mmCIF file of C-alpha atoms in Angstrom:
data_model
loop_
_atom_site.group_PDB
_atom_site.id
_atom_site.type_symbol
_atom_site.label_atom_id
_atom_site.label_comp_id
_atom_site.label_asym_id
_atom_site.label_seq_id
_atom_site.Cartn_x
_atom_site.Cartn_y
_atom_site.Cartn_z
ATOM 1 C CA MET A 1 32.516 122.493 57.062
ATOM 2 C CA SER A 2 34.858 120.039 55.451
ATOM 3 C CA MET A 3 34.643 116.682 53.772
ATOM 4 C CA ALA A 4 35.555 113.869 56.124
ATOM 5 C CA LYS A 5 39.120 112.616 55.911
ATOM 6 C CA SER A 6 40.421 109.186 56.837
ATOM 7 C CA ALA A 7 41.636 110.271 60.295
ATOM 8 C CA LYS A 8 38.010 110.253 61.420
ATOM 9 C CA PRO A 9 36.429 107.795 63.869
ATOM 10 C CA ALA A 10 34.806 104.542 62.805
ATOM 11 C CA LYS A 11 32.210 105.066 60.120
ATOM 12 C CA THR A 12 28.578 104.461 60.897
ATOM 13 C CA ASN A 13 25.904 103.799 58.271
ATOM 14 C CA ALA A 14 24.883 107.450 58.593
ATOM 15 C CA VAL A 15 28.418 108.659 57.818
ATOM 16 C CA ARG A 16 28.760 106.202 54.919
ATOM 17 C CA LEU A 17 25.499 107.460 53.412
ATOM 18 C CA LEU A 18 26.685 111.080 53.541
ATOM 19 C CA ASP A 19 29.998 110.111 51.961
ATOM 20 C CA GLN A 20 28.187 108.221 49.168
ATOM 21 C CA GLN A 21 25.958 111.240 48.512
ATOM 22 C CA LYS A 22 29.017 113.558 48.598
ATOM 23 C CA ILE A 23 27.405 115.640 51.344
ATOM 24 C CA VAL A 24 29.579 118.026 53.316
ATOM 25 C CA TYR A 25 29.373 117.499 57.094
ATOM 26 C CA ASP A 26 31.358 117.660 60.295
ATOM 27 C CA LEU A 27 31.440 115.098 63.076
ATOM 28 C CA PHE A 28 31.363 115.923 66.760
ATOM 29 C CA GLU A 29 32.424 113.346 69.292
ATOM 30 C CA TYR A 30 31.616 113.615 72.967
ATOM 31 C CA GLU A 31 32.379 111.819 76.203
ATOM 32 C CA VAL A 32 29.744 109.283 77.260
ATOM 33 C CA SER A 33 31.307 107.671 80.336
ATOM 34 C CA ASP A 34 29.384 110.025 82.656
ATOM 35 C CA GLY A 35 26.088 108.635 81.350
ATOM 36 C CA GLN A 36 24.905 112.123 80.359
ATOM 37 C CA VAL A 37 23.732 111.297 76.855
ATOM 38 C CA ASP A 38 20.389 113.089 76.723
ATOM 39 C CA GLY A 39 20.151 115.691 73.966
ATOM 40 C CA VAL A 40 20.526 118.772 76.154
ATOM 41 C CA SER A 41 23.673 117.339 77.781
ATOM 42 C CA VAL A 42 25.036 116.430 74.342
ATOM 43 C CA ALA A 43 24.469 119.994 73.085
ATOM 44 C CA LYS A 44 26.479 121.302 76.049
ATOM 45 C CA LYS A 45 29.263 118.777 75.505
ATOM 46 C CA ILE A 46 29.687 119.703 71.853
ATOM 47 C CA GLN A 47 29.209 123.390 72.726
ATOM 48 C CA GLN A 48 26.314 123.935 70.355
ATOM 49 C CA PRO A 49 23.005 125.729 70.962
ATOM 50 C CA VAL A 50 20.204 123.323 71.913
ATOM 51 C CA GLU A 51 18.015 124.711 69.089
ATOM 52 C CA LYS A 52 20.475 123.245 66.546
ATOM 53 C CA VAL A 53 20.682 119.760 68.068
ATOM 54 C CA PHE A 54 17.842 117.442 67.053
ATOM 55 C CA LYS A 55 16.790 114.108 68.507
ATOM 56 C CA THR A 56 15.592 111.305 66.262
ATOM 57 C CA LEU A 57 12.357 109.705 67.430
ATOM 58 C CA VAL A 58 10.837 106.633 65.840
ATOM 59 C CA ALA A 59 7.097 106.078 66.078
ATOM 60 C CA THR A 60 4.602 103.580 64.740
ATOM 61 C CA ALA A 61 0.964 103.470 63.694
ATOM 62 C CA GLY A 62 0.871 99.674 63.713
ATOM 63 C CA PRO A 63 2.746 96.829 61.979
ATOM 64 C CA GLY A 64 4.724 98.012 58.981
ATOM 65 C CA LYS A 65 3.914 101.671 59.634
ATOM 66 C CA VAL A 66 7.073 103.302 60.940
ATOM 67 C CA PHE A 67 7.829 107.016 60.942
ATOM 68 C CA VAL A 68 10.856 109.084 61.896
ATOM 69 C CA PHE A 69 10.521 112.465 63.591
ATOM 70 C CA LEU A 70 13.256 114.987 64.342
ATOM 71 C CA VAL A 71 12.676 117.599 66.995
ATOM 72 C CA PRO A 72 14.986 119.968 68.886
ATOM 73 C CA VAL A 73 16.432 118.146 71.908
ATOM 74 C CA ALA A 74 14.939 120.520 74.479
ATOM 75 C CA GLN A 75 11.412 120.051 73.088
ATOM 76 C CA GLU A 76 8.805 117.320 73.127
ATOM 77 C CA LEU A 77 7.240 115.632 70.124
ATOM 78 C CA ASN A 78 3.531 116.451 69.873
ATOM 79 C CA LEU A 79 2.029 113.054 69.006
ATOM 80 C CA LYS A 80 -1.114 114.630 67.529
ATOM 81 C CA SER A 81 0.934 116.810 65.169
ATOM 82 C CA ALA A 82 3.125 113.815 64.333
ATOM 83 C CA ALA A 83 0.109 111.619 63.515
ATOM 84 C CA LYS A 84 -1.352 114.382 61.343
ATOM 85 C CA ALA A 85 1.961 114.800 59.481
ATOM 86 C CA ALA A 86 2.131 111.033 58.921
ATOM 87 C CA GLY A 87 -1.501 110.884 57.773
ATOM 88 C CA GLU A 88 -2.456 108.543 60.602
ATOM 89 C CA LYS A 89 -5.227 108.724 63.214
ATOM 90 C CA LYS A 90 -2.857 107.845 66.028
ATOM 91 C CA ILE A 91 0.798 107.020 66.472
ATOM 92 C CA GLU A 92 2.871 105.976 69.435
ATOM 93 C CA MET A 93 6.561 105.825 70.153
ATOM 94 C CA LEU A 94 8.223 102.641 68.951
ATOM 95 C CA ALA A 95 9.195 100.286 71.795
ATOM 96 C CA VAL A 96 12.920 100.520 72.533
ATOM 97 C CA LYS A 97 13.214 96.736 72.081
ATOM 98 C CA ASP A 98 12.050 97.113 68.448
ATOM 99 C CA LEU A 99 14.382 99.985 67.567
ATOM 100 C CA LEU A 100 17.558 98.091 66.658
ATOM 101 C CA GLY A 101 15.764 95.483 64.546
ATOM 102 C CA LEU A 102 13.879 98.077 62.513
ATOM 103 C CA THR A 103 16.443 100.861 62.202
ATOM 104 C CA GLY A 104 19.829 99.257 62.837
ATOM 105 C CA TYR A 105 20.424 101.769 65.639
ATOM 106 C CA ILE A 106 20.112 101.755 69.421
ATOM 107 C CA ARG A 107 18.374 104.259 71.679
ATOM 108 C CA GLY A 108 20.588 107.301 72.200
ATOM 109 C CA GLY A 109 22.462 106.595 68.976
ATOM 110 C CA CYS A 110 19.616 106.586 66.472
ATOM 111 C CA SER A 111 20.422 108.568 63.342
ATOM 112 C CA PRO A 112 17.786 109.613 60.811
ATOM 113 C CA LEU A 113 20.417 108.764 58.168
ATOM 114 C CA GLY A 114 21.295 105.261 57.036
ATOM 115 C CA MET A 115 18.503 103.310 58.730
ATOM 116 C CA LYS A 116 17.864 99.785 57.440
ATOM 117 C CA LYS A 117 14.976 101.186 55.388
ATOM 118 C CA LEU A 118 14.053 104.699 54.373
ATOM 119 C CA PHE A 119 11.057 105.466 56.572
ATOM 120 C CA PRO A 120 8.861 108.535 56.074
ATOM 121 C CA THR A 121 10.792 111.288 57.844
ATOM 122 C CA PHE A 122 9.433 114.508 59.313
ATOM 123 C CA ILE A 123 11.643 117.314 60.597
ATOM 124 C CA ASP A 124 10.386 120.029 62.917
ATOM 125 C CA GLU A 125 9.939 123.207 60.881
ATOM 126 C CA SER A 126 12.271 125.126 63.224
ATOM 127 C CA ALA A 127 15.138 123.463 61.304
ATOM 128 C CA LYS A 128 14.198 125.473 58.207
ATOM 129 C CA GLU A 129 15.446 128.625 59.957
ATOM 130 C CA LEU A 130 18.869 127.106 60.665
ATOM 131 C CA ASP A 131 22.001 127.254 58.498
ATOM 132 C CA THR A 132 23.112 123.943 59.965
ATOM 133 C CA MET A 133 21.687 121.364 62.322
ATOM 134 C CA ILE A 134 23.056 118.459 64.337
ATOM 135 C CA VAL A 135 21.707 114.901 64.453
ATOM 136 C CA SER A 136 23.000 111.597 65.757
ATOM 137 C CA ALA A 137 25.724 110.006 63.675
ATOM 138 C CA GLY A 138 24.386 106.541 64.484
ATOM 139 C CA LYS A 139 26.201 105.777 67.699
ATOM 140 C CA ILE A 140 26.232 107.202 71.181
ATOM 141 C CA GLY A 141 29.093 109.687 71.430
ATOM 142 C CA MET A 142 28.952 110.947 67.855
ATOM 143 C CA GLN A 143 26.898 113.672 66.152
ATOM 144 C CA ILE A 144 26.712 114.892 62.540
ATOM 145 C CA HIS A 145 26.641 118.605 61.729
ATOM 146 C CA LEU A 146 25.050 119.309 58.330
ATOM 147 C CA LYS A 147 22.681 121.571 56.416
ATOM 148 C CA PRO A 148 18.939 120.941 56.911
ATOM 149 C CA SER A 149 18.543 120.807 53.110
ATOM 150 C CA ASP A 150 21.145 118.005 52.913
ATOM 151 C CA LEU A 151 19.323 116.085 55.628
ATOM 152 C CA THR A 152 16.025 116.386 53.760
ATOM 153 C CA SER A 153 17.610 115.278 50.498
ATOM 154 C CA CYS A 154 19.127 112.150 52.120
ATOM 155 C CA THR A 155 16.001 111.199 54.072
ATOM 156 C CA GLN A 156 13.340 112.596 51.724
ATOM 157 C CA GLY A 157 12.313 114.431 54.878
ATOM 158 C CA VAL A 158 9.548 117.004 55.089
ATOM 159 C CA PHE A 159 9.431 120.065 57.365
ATOM 160 C CA VAL A 160 6.321 120.185 59.553
ATOM 161 C CA SER A 161 5.301 121.554 62.936
ATOM 162 C CA LEU A 162 6.006 118.748 65.428
ATOM 163 C CA THR A 163 6.605 120.245 68.843
ATOM 164 C CA LYS A 164 4.335 121.150 71.716
ATOM 165 C CA LYS A 165 3.857 124.899 71.630
ATOM 166 C CA GLY A 166 4.421 126.957 74.784
#
C-alpha cells in the first residue's frame, strides 16, 4: 500500500482523516452508473473477496445514542449482538433521512471514518483475522483499503461478534 499522492480523486472527510493521521491506505474507485452499489457488487467491481469488504451501518438506541457497526458486506448485522456490544437493551437502524445530518454521509457512501462526530464504533471480529480490510471512503464509488488496526485507531473501534451465525 502507498501513501496517497495528489493525482487521486476528490478527498472525502474519511480520506482527509487518514492523511492527517499519516495512515497508509489505498483507494479503489468503481463504476456506479449501473446502480449496482450494494456491498457484494462493490466487492466484485473492485475485485476483492467479500470477506474483506465491510459495510458501515449506523444504529440508534434513542435520541443522542448513535452507534456505528461494521460487518462484512455479505452478512447481516445481528441487532441483539449489536445492542449488547453497545450496552443497550435495544437498538434499531438509523432512519436513512437522519443519516446525512448525523454523520455527514449518505446511504451507500457512509464511511466509518471522518463522521461529523466520533460515535462508538464496533467492528465485526472477523476483521481481526484480516491483513487489510475495505470500507467506504465516504462517497458512492470509492472505497478505502487499510489495516484493521489503523481503522480501530482512527475510530476507537472495538472488535466484537456482530453477525448472524449460520
